[in-house]
Coordinates of C-alpha atoms and ligand atoms in Angstrom, one line a residue:
M1 CA 24.0 -26.8 19.6
K2 CA 21.4 -28.6 17.7
C3 CA 18.9 -26.0 18.6
F4 CA 21.2 -23.2 17.5
L5 CA 21.8 -25.0 14.3
S6 CA 18.2 -25.5 13.4
H7 CA 17.5 -21.8 14.3
F8 CA 20.3 -20.7 12.0
L9 CA 19.0 -23.0 9.3
T10 CA 15.5 -21.5 9.7
I11 CA 16.8 -18.0 9.3
L12 CA 18.9 -19.1 6.3
M13 CA 15.7 -20.6 4.8
L14 CA 13.7 -17.6 5.6
N15 CA 16.2 -15.5 3.7
T16 CA 16.9 -17.9 0.8
S17 CA 15.2 -15.3 -1.5
L18 CA 18.4 -13.3 -1.1
A19 CA 19.8 -15.2 -4.0
Q20 CA 18.8 -12.1 -5.8
P21 CA 20.4 -9.0 -4.2
D22 CA 18.0 -6.2 -3.3
P23 CA 19.1 -3.0 -5.2
H24 CA 17.4 -0.8 -2.5
S25 CA 19.1 -2.2 0.5
A26 CA 22.7 -2.2 1.8
A27 CA 22.0 -5.2 4.1
K28 CA 24.4 -8.1 3.6
P29 CA 22.3 -10.8 5.3
A30 CA 24.8 -13.6 4.4
E31 CA 27.3 -11.8 6.8
A32 CA 24.9 -10.9 9.5
V33 CA 21.1 -10.6 9.7
V34 CA 18.7 -9.1 12.2
T35 CA 16.3 -11.8 13.7
H36 CA 14.6 -9.7 16.3
L37 CA 14.1 -5.9 16.9
S38 CA 13.1 -4.3 20.2
L39 CA 12.1 -0.7 20.1
K40 CA 11.9 1.7 23.0
L41 CA 10.8 5.0 21.7
A42 CA 9.5 8.3 23.3
V43 CA 7.3 10.6 21.3
D44 CA 7.7 14.4 21.4
F45 CA 4.7 16.0 19.6
E46 CA 6.1 19.4 20.1
K47 CA 9.5 18.9 18.6
K48 CA 8.1 16.3 16.2
V49 CA 10.7 13.7 17.1
L50 CA 10.8 10.1 18.0
S51 CA 13.8 9.1 20.1
G52 CA 15.1 6.1 22.0
M53 CA 16.8 2.8 21.6
A54 CA 16.6 -0.1 19.1
T55 CA 18.0 -3.4 20.3
Y56 CA 18.9 -6.0 17.7
R57 CA 19.3 -9.8 18.0
I58 CA 21.3 -11.1 15.1
D59 CA 22.5 -14.2 13.4
K60 CA 25.9 -14.0 11.8
S61 CA 28.4 -16.2 10.0
E62 CA 31.2 -17.2 12.2
K63 CA 33.8 -15.0 10.5
S64 CA 31.7 -11.9 10.0
R65 CA 32.8 -8.8 11.9
E66 CA 30.2 -6.4 10.7
I67 CA 26.5 -5.9 10.1
W68 CA 25.0 -3.4 7.6
L69 CA 21.8 -1.6 8.3
D70 CA 19.8 0.9 6.1
T71 CA 19.2 4.4 7.4
R72 CA 18.1 7.6 5.9
N73 CA 17.9 11.0 7.7
L74 CA 18.3 9.5 11.1
K75 CA 20.4 10.9 13.9
I76 CA 22.5 8.1 15.4
E77 CA 23.6 8.9 18.9
E78 CA 25.4 5.8 20.2
V79 CA 25.9 2.1 19.3
T80 CA 26.6 -0.3 22.2
Y81 CA 27.0 -4.0 22.8
A82 CA 24.8 -5.9 25.2
D83 CA 27.2 -5.3 28.1
G84 CA 26.9 -1.5 27.5
S85 CA 30.4 -1.1 26.0
K86 CA 30.6 1.1 23.0
A87 CA 30.6 -0.4 19.5
N88 CA 32.4 1.2 16.6
Y89 CA 30.4 2.1 13.6
S90 CA 30.9 3.8 10.2
W91 CA 28.9 5.1 7.3
A92 CA 28.7 4.4 3.6
E93 CA 28.3 7.2 1.2
E94 CA 24.7 8.6 1.0
K95 CA 22.8 7.5 -2.0
P96 CA 19.7 9.0 -3.5
F97 CA 16.5 7.4 -2.3
V98 CA 18.2 4.6 -0.4
G99 CA 20.0 6.7 2.1
K100 CA 23.1 6.1 4.1
A101 CA 24.1 2.6 5.1
L102 CA 25.4 2.1 8.6
R103 CA 28.1 -0.5 9.3
V104 CA 28.3 -1.7 12.9
E105 CA 31.4 -3.6 14.0
L106 CA 30.8 -7.0 15.6
K107 CA 32.9 -9.2 17.8
E108 CA 33.0 -12.9 17.2
S109 CA 30.6 -13.4 20.0
T110 CA 28.2 -10.5 19.3
R111 CA 24.6 -11.7 19.2
E112 CA 23.0 -8.4 20.3
F113 CA 23.7 -4.7 20.1
N114 CA 21.8 -1.4 20.6
I115 CA 21.5 1.9 18.7
R116 CA 20.4 5.0 20.5
Y117 CA 18.9 7.4 17.9
S118 CA 16.3 10.0 17.0
T119 CA 14.3 10.9 13.9
T120 CA 14.7 14.1 12.1
S121 CA 12.5 16.4 9.9
G122 CA 13.7 14.2 7.0
S123 CA 12.2 11.1 8.5
E124 CA 9.7 10.8 5.6
A125 CA 7.9 7.7 6.9
I126 CA 6.4 9.8 9.6
Q127 CA 3.6 12.3 9.1
W128 CA 3.1 14.6 12.1
L129 CA -0.3 16.1 12.0
D130 CA -1.2 19.4 13.8
A131 CA -4.3 19.6 15.8
E132 CA -6.3 21.3 13.0
Q133 CA -5.6 18.4 10.6
T134 CA -7.6 15.9 12.6
Q135 CA -11.2 15.6 13.6
S136 CA -10.4 15.3 17.3
K137 CA -8.4 18.5 17.1
K138 CA -5.5 16.8 18.8
P139 CA -2.1 16.1 17.2
F140 CA -1.6 12.8 15.5
L141 CA 1.2 10.8 13.9
F142 CA 1.4 7.8 11.6
T143 CA 4.1 6.0 9.7
Q144 CA 4.2 4.5 6.2
G145 CA 7.0 2.0 5.6
Q146 CA 6.4 0.7 2.1
A147 CA 8.4 0.8 0.0
I148 CA 11.7 1.9 1.5
L149 CA 10.7 4.4 4.2
S150 CA 11.0 2.3 7.4
R151 CA 14.7 3.2 7.4
T152 CA 13.8 6.8 7.9
W153 CA 12.3 6.1 11.4
I154 CA 14.2 2.9 12.4
P155 CA 17.8 1.9 11.5
I156 CA 17.0 -1.5 10.0
Q157 CA 17.8 -4.0 7.3
D158 CA 15.1 -2.6 5.1
S159 CA 14.7 -5.2 2.4
P160 CA 11.4 -7.1 1.9
G161 CA 13.4 -10.4 1.7
I162 CA 14.6 -10.1 5.3
R163 CA 12.2 -11.0 8.0
F164 CA 12.4 -10.6 11.8
T165 CA 10.2 -10.6 14.8
W166 CA 9.8 -7.4 16.9
D167 CA 8.5 -5.8 20.0
A168 CA 8.0 -2.2 21.0
E169 CA 7.4 0.1 23.9
I170 CA 6.1 3.5 23.0
Q171 CA 5.9 6.4 25.5
T172 CA 3.5 9.1 24.4
N173 CA 1.3 11.8 26.1
P174 CA -1.5 10.8 28.4
G175 CA -4.8 10.6 26.7
Y176 CA -3.4 9.4 23.4
L177 CA -3.5 5.8 22.1
A178 CA -0.5 4.3 20.3
V179 CA -1.2 1.3 18.1
M180 CA 1.2 -0.8 15.9
S181 CA 1.1 -3.4 13.2
G182 CA 1.4 -6.2 15.8
R183 CA -0.3 -7.5 18.9
N184 CA -1.3 -4.3 20.8
V185 CA -1.2 -5.5 24.4
T186 CA -2.1 -2.2 26.2
N187 CA -5.5 -0.5 26.4
K188 CA -5.8 3.3 26.3
N189 CA -4.4 4.6 29.5
E190 CA -3.4 7.7 31.4
S191 CA 0.3 6.8 31.6
G192 CA 0.7 6.9 27.8
L193 CA 2.9 3.9 27.8
Y194 CA 2.0 1.3 25.1
K195 CA 3.5 -2.1 24.2
A196 CA 3.1 -4.1 21.0
Q197 CA 4.7 -7.2 19.6
M198 CA 4.9 -9.3 16.5
E199 CA 5.8 -12.9 17.0
L200 CA 5.8 -13.9 13.4
P201 CA 8.7 -12.8 11.2
V202 CA 7.9 -9.8 9.0
P203 CA 9.9 -7.5 6.7
A204 CA 10.8 -4.0 7.8
Y205 CA 8.3 -2.3 5.5
L206 CA 5.4 -3.8 7.5
I207 CA 6.3 -2.2 10.8
A208 CA 3.9 0.7 11.4
L209 CA 2.9 3.0 14.3
A210 CA 0.0 5.5 14.7
I211 CA -0.7 7.7 17.7
G212 CA -3.6 9.9 18.3
D213 CA -6.9 10.4 20.1
L214 CA -8.0 6.9 18.9
E215 CA -10.8 4.7 20.1
F216 CA -11.7 1.1 19.3
S217 CA -14.9 -0.6 18.4
P218 CA -15.2 -4.3 17.8
I219 CA -17.0 -5.4 14.6
G220 CA -16.7 -9.2 14.9
E221 CA -14.9 -11.9 16.8
R222 CA -11.5 -11.2 15.2
C223 CA -12.1 -7.8 13.7
G224 CA -12.5 -4.3 14.9
V225 CA -11.9 -0.7 14.0
Y226 CA -9.7 2.1 15.5
A227 CA -10.6 5.7 14.6
E228 CA -10.9 9.1 16.1
P229 CA -14.0 9.3 18.3
Q230 CA -15.9 11.4 15.7
M231 CA -15.4 8.7 13.0
L232 CA -15.7 5.6 15.1
K233 CA -19.4 4.8 14.6
S234 CA -19.5 5.5 10.8
A235 CA -16.3 3.5 10.4
A236 CA -17.6 0.5 12.3
D237 CA -20.8 0.6 10.2
E238 CA -19.0 0.9 6.9
F239 CA -16.8 -2.1 7.7
A240 CA -19.5 -4.3 9.1
D241 CA -18.8 -7.1 6.6
V242 CA -15.1 -7.4 7.4
E243 CA -15.4 -10.6 9.4
K244 CA -17.3 -12.2 6.6
M245 CA -14.5 -11.2 4.2
L246 CA -12.0 -12.8 6.5
I247 CA -14.0 -16.1 6.6
A248 CA -14.4 -16.0 2.8
A249 CA -10.7 -15.4 2.4
E250 CA -9.8 -18.4 4.6
S251 CA -12.1 -20.7 2.8
L252 CA -10.4 -19.7 -0.4
Y253 CA -6.7 -20.0 0.4
G254 CA -6.2 -21.3 3.9
P255 CA -6.2 -20.1 7.5
Y256 CA -5.5 -16.5 8.5
L257 CA -2.3 -16.8 10.5
W258 CA -2.1 -13.4 12.1
G259 CA -4.7 -13.6 14.9
R260 CA -6.7 -10.4 14.8
Y261 CA -7.6 -8.3 11.8
D262 CA -8.4 -4.7 12.7
V263 CA -8.7 -1.5 10.5
L264 CA -7.3 1.9 11.6
V265 CA -9.0 4.8 10.0
L266 CA -6.5 7.7 9.6
P267 CA -7.0 11.4 9.0
P268 CA -7.5 12.3 5.3
S269 CA -3.9 13.1 4.7
F270 CA -3.0 9.4 4.6
P271 CA -1.3 9.1 1.3
F272 CA -2.8 5.7 0.3
G273 CA -6.2 4.1 0.1
G274 CA -5.0 1.4 2.4
M275 CA -1.8 -0.1 3.7
E276 CA -1.7 -3.8 4.6
N277 CA 0.2 -3.4 7.9
P278 CA -0.1 -6.8 9.6
R279 CA -3.1 -7.3 12.0
L280 CA -3.9 -3.6 11.5
T281 CA -4.7 -2.2 8.0
F282 CA -4.2 1.5 7.8
A283 CA -7.0 3.1 5.7
T284 CA -8.0 6.5 4.3
P285 CA -11.2 7.9 5.6
T286 CA -12.2 8.6 1.9
I287 CA -13.5 5.0 1.7
I288 CA -16.2 5.8 4.3
A289 CA -18.9 6.6 1.7
G290 CA -21.8 5.8 4.0
D291 CA -23.1 2.9 1.8
R292 CA -20.2 0.4 2.1
S293 CA -19.5 0.8 -1.6
L294 CA -15.8 1.2 -1.4
T295 CA -15.0 -1.7 0.9
A296 CA -13.2 -3.7 -1.9
L297 CA -10.2 -1.8 -0.6
I298 CA -10.5 -3.6 2.8
A299 CA -10.8 -6.9 0.9
H300 CA -7.6 -5.9 -0.9
E301 CA -5.6 -5.1 2.3
L302 CA -7.0 -8.2 4.0
A303 CA -5.9 -10.3 1.0
H304 CA -2.4 -9.0 1.5
S305 CA -2.3 -11.1 4.7
W306 CA -1.6 -13.9 2.3
S307 CA -0.1 -12.3 -0.8
G308 CA 2.4 -9.8 0.5
N309 CA 2.6 -10.3 4.2
L310 CA 2.9 -14.1 4.2
V311 CA 4.5 -14.6 0.7
T312 CA 6.5 -11.4 0.1
N313 CA 8.2 -10.0 -3.0
S314 CA 11.8 -10.5 -2.2
N315 CA 12.7 -7.1 -3.7
W316 CA 10.7 -4.3 -5.3
N317 CA 11.3 -5.5 -8.8
D318 CA 8.9 -8.3 -8.1
F319 CA 6.2 -5.9 -6.7
W320 CA 3.6 -7.5 -9.0
L321 CA 3.8 -10.7 -6.9
N322 CA 2.4 -8.7 -4.0
E323 CA -0.1 -6.6 -5.8
G324 CA -1.3 -8.6 -8.8
F325 CA -2.0 -11.6 -6.6
T326 CA -3.8 -9.3 -4.1
V327 CA -6.1 -7.8 -6.7
Y328 CA -7.0 -11.2 -7.9
F329 CA -7.6 -12.4 -4.3
E330 CA -9.6 -9.2 -3.5
R331 CA -12.0 -9.8 -6.4
R332 CA -12.5 -13.4 -5.4
I333 CA -13.4 -12.2 -1.9
M334 CA -15.8 -9.7 -3.3
E335 CA -17.3 -12.3 -5.6
A336 CA -17.8 -14.7 -2.6
L337 CA -19.6 -12.0 -0.6
Y338 CA -21.6 -10.1 -3.2
G339 CA -21.7 -12.3 -6.3
A340 CA -20.0 -12.5 -9.7
D341 CA -22.0 -9.6 -11.1
Y342 CA -20.5 -7.3 -8.5
A343 CA -17.0 -8.6 -8.9
G344 CA -17.4 -8.3 -12.6
M345 CA -17.9 -4.5 -12.3
L346 CA -14.7 -4.2 -10.3
E347 CA -12.9 -6.1 -13.0
V348 CA -14.2 -3.9 -15.8
L349 CA -13.2 -0.8 -13.8
G350 CA -9.8 -2.3 -13.2
Y351 CA -9.4 -3.1 -16.9
G352 CA -10.2 0.5 -17.6
D353 CA -7.5 1.6 -15.2
L354 CA -5.0 -0.7 -16.9
M355 CA -5.8 0.7 -20.3
S356 CA -5.4 4.3 -19.2
T357 CA -2.1 3.5 -17.4
L358 CA -0.8 1.7 -20.5
Q359 CA -1.7 4.8 -22.5
D360 CA -0.2 7.1 -20.0
I361 CA 3.2 5.4 -19.7
G362 CA 3.2 4.1 -23.3
M363 CA 2.7 0.5 -24.5
D364 CA 6.4 0.1 -25.2
S365 CA 7.7 1.5 -21.9
P366 CA 9.8 -0.9 -19.9
D367 CA 7.7 0.1 -16.9
T368 CA 4.8 -1.8 -18.4
R369 CA 6.6 -5.1 -17.8
L370 CA 5.6 -7.0 -14.7
K371 CA 9.2 -7.7 -13.7
L372 CA 10.6 -4.3 -13.1
S373 CA 14.1 -3.0 -13.1
L374 CA 14.2 -0.3 -10.5
E375 CA 17.9 -0.2 -9.7
G376 CA 19.1 3.4 -9.1
R377 CA 15.5 4.7 -9.0
D378 CA 13.0 5.3 -6.3
P379 CA 11.0 2.1 -6.2
D380 CA 7.9 4.2 -5.9
D381 CA 8.4 5.4 -9.5
G382 CA 7.9 2.0 -11.0
M383 CA 4.8 1.1 -8.9
S384 CA 1.8 1.7 -11.1
D385 CA -1.5 0.0 -12.0
I386 CA 0.6 -2.4 -14.1
A387 CA 1.6 -4.5 -11.1
Y388 CA -2.0 -4.5 -9.9
E389 CA -4.1 -5.0 -13.0
K390 CA -1.7 -6.5 -15.6
G391 CA -0.7 -8.9 -12.7
C392 CA -4.2 -9.7 -11.8
F393 CA -5.2 -10.4 -15.5
L394 CA -2.3 -12.8 -15.8
L395 CA -3.7 -14.8 -12.9
R396 CA -7.2 -14.6 -14.6
Y397 CA -5.6 -16.0 -17.7
L398 CA -4.0 -18.9 -15.8
E399 CA -7.3 -19.5 -14.1
Q400 CA -9.0 -19.8 -17.4
Q401 CA -6.4 -22.1 -18.8
V402 CA -6.4 -24.7 -16.1
G403 CA -9.9 -24.1 -14.6
R404 CA -10.8 -22.5 -11.3
A405 CA -10.6 -25.6 -9.1
A406 CA -7.0 -26.4 -10.2
F407 CA -6.0 -22.8 -10.0
D408 CA -7.3 -22.4 -6.4
A409 CA -5.5 -25.6 -5.4
F410 CA -2.4 -24.1 -6.9
L411 CA -2.7 -20.9 -5.0
K412 CA -3.3 -22.7 -1.8
T413 CA -0.1 -24.6 -2.1
Y414 CA 1.7 -21.5 -3.2
F415 CA 0.8 -19.8 0.1
K416 CA 1.8 -22.8 2.0
E417 CA 5.1 -23.4 0.2
F418 CA 6.3 -19.8 0.3
G419 CA 4.8 -18.6 3.5
F420 CA 7.2 -16.4 5.5
K421 CA 9.6 -16.5 2.6
G422 CA 10.4 -14.1 -0.1
I423 CA 9.3 -14.8 -3.6
T424 CA 10.9 -13.8 -6.9
T425 CA 9.3 -13.9 -10.4
E426 CA 11.8 -16.6 -11.4
R427 CA 10.9 -18.8 -8.5
F428 CA 7.2 -18.3 -9.1
L429 CA 7.7 -19.4 -12.7
D430 CA 9.5 -22.5 -11.6
F431 CA 6.7 -23.3 -9.2
L432 CA 4.1 -22.6 -11.9
K433 CA 5.8 -24.9 -14.3
R434 CA 6.1 -27.7 -11.8
K435 CA 2.6 -27.5 -10.3
L436 CA 0.3 -26.4 -13.1
K437 CA 2.1 -28.3 -15.8
L438 CA 1.5 -25.7 -18.4
N439 CA 2.5 -26.5 -22.0
E440 CA 5.1 -24.6 -24.0
V441 CA 2.6 -22.3 -25.7
Q442 CA 1.1 -21.3 -22.3
M443 CA 4.5 -20.8 -20.8
E444 CA 5.5 -18.5 -23.7
V445 CA 2.4 -16.4 -23.1
V446 CA 3.2 -16.2 -19.3
N447 CA 6.8 -15.2 -20.0
R448 CA 5.7 -12.5 -22.5
W449 CA 3.2 -11.2 -20.0
I450 CA 5.9 -10.9 -17.4
F451 CA 9.0 -9.8 -19.3
S452 CA 7.6 -7.8 -22.3
P453 CA 6.0 -4.4 -22.3
G454 CA 2.3 -3.9 -23.2
L455 CA -0.5 -6.3 -22.7
P456 CA -0.7 -9.7 -24.5
A457 CA -3.6 -10.3 -26.9
E458 CA -4.4 -13.4 -24.8
C459 CA -5.7 -11.1 -22.0
I460 CA -9.4 -11.8 -21.4
V461 CA -11.3 -8.6 -21.8
P462 CA -13.8 -8.5 -19.0
S463 CA -17.4 -7.4 -19.5
S464 CA -20.3 -6.7 -17.2
S465 CA -24.0 -6.7 -18.1
R466 CA -24.7 -4.2 -15.4
F467 CA -22.3 -1.8 -17.1
E468 CA -23.9 -2.4 -20.5
A469 CA -27.0 -0.8 -19.1
V470 CA -24.9 2.2 -17.8
K471 CA -23.4 2.7 -21.2
L472 CA -26.8 2.8 -22.8
A473 CA -27.9 5.4 -20.2
V474 CA -24.8 7.5 -21.2
Q475 CA -25.8 7.3 -24.9
Q476 CA -29.4 8.1 -24.2
F477 CA -28.4 11.2 -22.1
E478 CA -25.8 12.5 -24.5
G479 CA -27.9 11.7 -27.6
G480 CA -30.7 13.9 -26.1
E481 CA -33.1 11.0 -25.8
K482 CA -33.4 11.2 -22.1
K483 CA -33.0 14.0 -19.5
A484 CA -30.9 13.6 -16.5
S485 CA -34.0 13.1 -14.3
E486 CA -35.3 10.4 -16.6
L487 CA -32.3 8.1 -16.5
P488 CA -32.9 4.6 -15.1
T489 CA -30.5 5.0 -12.3
S490 CA -32.5 3.6 -9.4
G491 CA -30.6 0.7 -7.8
W492 CA -27.3 1.7 -9.2
S493 CA -24.3 1.0 -7.0
S494 CA -21.5 3.5 -6.8
H495 CA -19.6 1.4 -9.3
E496 CA -22.3 2.0 -11.9
W497 CA -22.2 5.7 -11.1
L498 CA -18.4 5.7 -11.5
Y499 CA -18.7 3.9 -14.8
F500 CA -21.3 6.4 -15.9
I501 CA -19.1 9.4 -15.0
R502 CA -16.0 7.9 -16.6
N503 CA -17.9 7.3 -19.8
L504 CA -19.4 10.8 -20.0
S505 CA -17.8 13.0 -22.5
S506 CA -16.0 16.0 -21.1
Q507 CA -17.6 18.1 -23.9
Q508 CA -21.0 18.7 -22.3
N509 CA -23.0 21.7 -23.5
E510 CA -24.2 24.2 -20.9
A511 CA -27.7 22.8 -20.5
R512 CA -26.6 19.3 -20.0
L513 CA -23.8 20.3 -17.7
S514 CA -26.2 22.2 -15.3
A515 CA -28.7 19.3 -15.5
L516 CA -25.9 16.9 -14.4
N517 CA -24.8 19.2 -11.6
N518 CA -28.4 19.8 -10.4
Q519 CA -29.5 16.2 -10.6
F520 CA -26.5 14.4 -9.2
G521 CA -24.4 16.9 -7.3
W522 CA -21.1 15.1 -7.7
Y523 CA -19.0 18.1 -6.8
T524 CA -20.1 17.6 -3.2
S525 CA -20.6 13.8 -3.2
G526 CA -19.7 12.0 0.0
N527 CA -18.3 9.3 -2.3
S528 CA -14.7 10.4 -2.9
E529 CA -14.4 8.3 -6.1
L530 CA -17.4 9.9 -7.7
R531 CA -16.3 13.4 -6.6
F532 CA -12.9 12.7 -8.0
A533 CA -14.1 11.3 -11.3
W534 CA -16.4 14.3 -11.9
L535 CA -13.7 16.8 -11.0
M536 CA -11.4 15.2 -13.5
N537 CA -14.0 15.3 -16.2
R538 CA -14.5 19.0 -15.6
I539 CA -10.8 19.8 -15.3
Q540 CA -10.0 18.0 -18.5
A541 CA -12.7 20.0 -20.2
G542 CA -10.9 23.2 -19.1
D543 CA -14.1 24.3 -17.1
I544 CA -12.7 26.9 -14.8
R545 CA -15.8 26.8 -12.7
A546 CA -14.5 23.5 -11.4
L547 CA -11.5 25.3 -9.8
P548 CA -13.0 26.1 -6.4
H549 CA -14.4 22.6 -6.1
A550 CA -11.0 21.1 -7.0
E551 CA -9.3 23.4 -4.5
K552 CA -11.7 22.2 -1.7
F553 CA -10.9 18.6 -2.6
L554 CA -7.1 19.2 -2.8
G555 CA -7.2 20.9 0.6
E556 CA -9.1 18.2 2.3
V557 CA -7.6 14.9 1.0
G558 CA -4.0 13.7 0.8
R559 CA -4.5 10.4 -1.0
R560 CA -2.0 10.3 -3.8
K561 CA -4.2 8.3 -6.1
F562 CA -6.5 11.4 -6.3
I563 CA -4.1 14.2 -5.6
L564 CA -1.4 13.4 -8.2
P565 CA -3.7 13.0 -11.2
M566 CA -5.7 16.0 -10.2
Y567 CA -2.7 18.3 -10.0
T568 CA -1.3 16.7 -13.2
A569 CA -4.6 17.5 -15.0
L570 CA -4.6 21.1 -13.6
F571 CA -1.0 21.6 -14.8
A572 CA -2.0 20.3 -18.3
Q573 CA -4.6 23.0 -18.8
P574 CA -3.1 26.4 -19.7
S575 CA -6.0 28.1 -18.0
M576 CA -5.5 26.2 -14.8
Q577 CA -1.8 25.7 -14.4
E578 CA -1.1 28.7 -12.4
E579 CA -4.0 28.1 -10.1
G580 CA -2.9 24.5 -9.7
L581 CA 0.6 25.6 -8.7
K582 CA -0.8 28.1 -6.2
M583 CA -3.0 25.4 -4.6
F584 CA -0.1 23.1 -4.3
K585 CA 1.9 25.7 -2.5
K586 CA -0.9 26.4 -0.2
Y587 CA -1.7 22.7 0.7
K588 CA 1.6 20.9 0.4
S589 CA 2.6 21.2 4.0
G590 CA -0.5 19.2 4.9
Y591 CA 0.4 16.3 2.6
H592 CA 2.5 13.2 3.6
A593 CA 5.9 13.3 2.0
V594 CA 5.0 10.4 -0.3
T595 CA 2.2 12.6 -1.9
R596 CA 4.2 15.8 -1.8
N597 CA 7.3 14.3 -3.4
S598 CA 5.3 12.8 -6.3
V599 CA 3.6 16.1 -7.1
E600 CA 6.9 17.9 -6.8
E601 CA 8.4 15.5 -9.3
R602 CA 5.6 16.3 -11.7
I603 CA 6.3 20.0 -11.3
E604 CA 9.9 19.4 -12.0
S605 CA 9.1 17.6 -15.2
L606 CA 6.9 20.5 -16.3
K607 CA 10.0 22.7 -16.2
K608 CA 11.9 20.4 -18.5
Ligands
BES1 N1 0.5 -1.9 -0.5 C1 -0.3 -1.0 -1.1 C2 0.0 0.5 -0.9 C3 1.4 0.9 -1.3 C4 2.0 0.5 -2.5 C5 2.2 1.7 -0.5 C6 3.3 0.8 -2.9 C7 3.5 2.0 -0.9 C8 4.0 1.6 -2.1 C9 -1.8 -1.2 -0.8 O1 -2.1 -2.5 -0.6 C10 -2.6 -0.7 -1.9 O2 -2.4 -1.3 -3.0 N2 -3.4 0.3 -1.8 C11 -4.3 0.8 -2.8 C12 -5.7 0.2 -2.7 C13 -6.0 -0.9 -3.5 C14 -7.5 -1.2 -3.4 C15 -5.6 -0.9 -4.9 C16 -4.4 2.3 -2.6 O3 -3.8 2.8 -1.7 O4 -5.0 2.9 -3.4
ZN2 ZN1 -2.0 -3.6 -2.3

């Protein structure tokens, strides 16, 4: 009895964040809450279906006779109790974005039940790749749970404030490897049966699966990389410093609690740069630049092991608590490894991103507040650079106000206090007030930062001496003082190059344009950031010679951060709109739903 009581109390404590209801989930955890999920799924690459059984262990209030799960576009075949007898279930009405809630009837004694189900073509978390979309020329699949897509491949309480442990058995074809965001206990084998488990409680959006012709290469004691065989060596080389990042992160904010930290390199259609799936970051191959220049992204996903995966936003209105903290932490890791100069460049680039986002969505837009109000909307819509950069600059402001030592001590206790719990903006503010003892003026600034649109004047504008030199080079080139070949670019990192391109005017005369193309060849750069930045410069200039290069890029890469702005820029040019629409039609089937839906929305808004 005592044991049961303490278990129940733990679960209650885990889910205390639920004081604020999640507008994107139908779960009613105070009635009944999932504490453990067991998945047994078989993969059919031909039909593009996952099917099998989910078993749930639950805690419930004594009087509760129902549990609510989130589902979207799933085919539910049967619901049974632990003894195999059938359980009754019913549906709530389908809602846009959030899907159709499933209500399972419980008996007083029910502590476990099963759902037999299969996925459908509307299971948007999953991308099924045909052989020609991969390097190994074998089919591949991966899932993306954040923000509210896990419910499209698992019937589950899909709210970031609800955590549970899980285990899974995946049956796939021989010769493939299945890996998940947990402890992967099976090596590649001929039976195609794989097991994984997660012994620490996690929210549903952090469950992920990938299957393909994957291989593993260790890159340190606790770190390694999974990739298709053709990519494995270059990936292991690119991420050589990951173990050092892990050590630096631990010395900043406390022990890494998840055991291993591996990176999975996905095919280029992966819609994000990276996704912080526990123990196994999912990453785009577009960060493999050959010179380790884009690995801040790995520092970012690693940092989520604390901010996000350990201390989790309790619903998506508090998304900045995941991302803003993570960007701050990412830059601290990069500073520890490569110095303040290097991290300073990242910060200036981030500030630039923040300025253009503020301009794009408008200084007065409610979506520029840190605390969002996403009810009735797709949470994806409100997730912009605001959470990342405006959030990070708030933490920089706090750091400056109280000093780095005090701020680091504060963050360390924050991760301890809220570990394995949900965090809301309000609770963060309360903790801040108690621990950092800010005065009224400072609290007013913080409140304005969080609840008002735009950016407070108190924001520290970052600067970088290395970038000052780049600015000078841009001026010398555009003023005709120096030719492209004479610019002092030796020793420039890819960040300096990026800053150079971002500061180049799009109005280049013919001679200067061909000099740039001949000298630097960014259209075909192996560095995706440079290639993207240059393409954007040329598209915004209305230079139709950029079109074949843009088409090549859009046909190769599915990362939304590149794809969405590029189509948007094409659509904005009268001479390019039609071509842009044609390209989208041609390539959309190769994009993950997350990317495809975003571009489609943009096209819809063109029509308005
Ligand atoms: N958790 C995010 C990715 C995400 C956000 C997925 C919102 C779904 C909804 C991840 O940690 C991230 O921020 N990735 C960035 C890279 C980072 C260096 C800014 C990305 O994908 O570009
Ligand atoms: Zn992130």
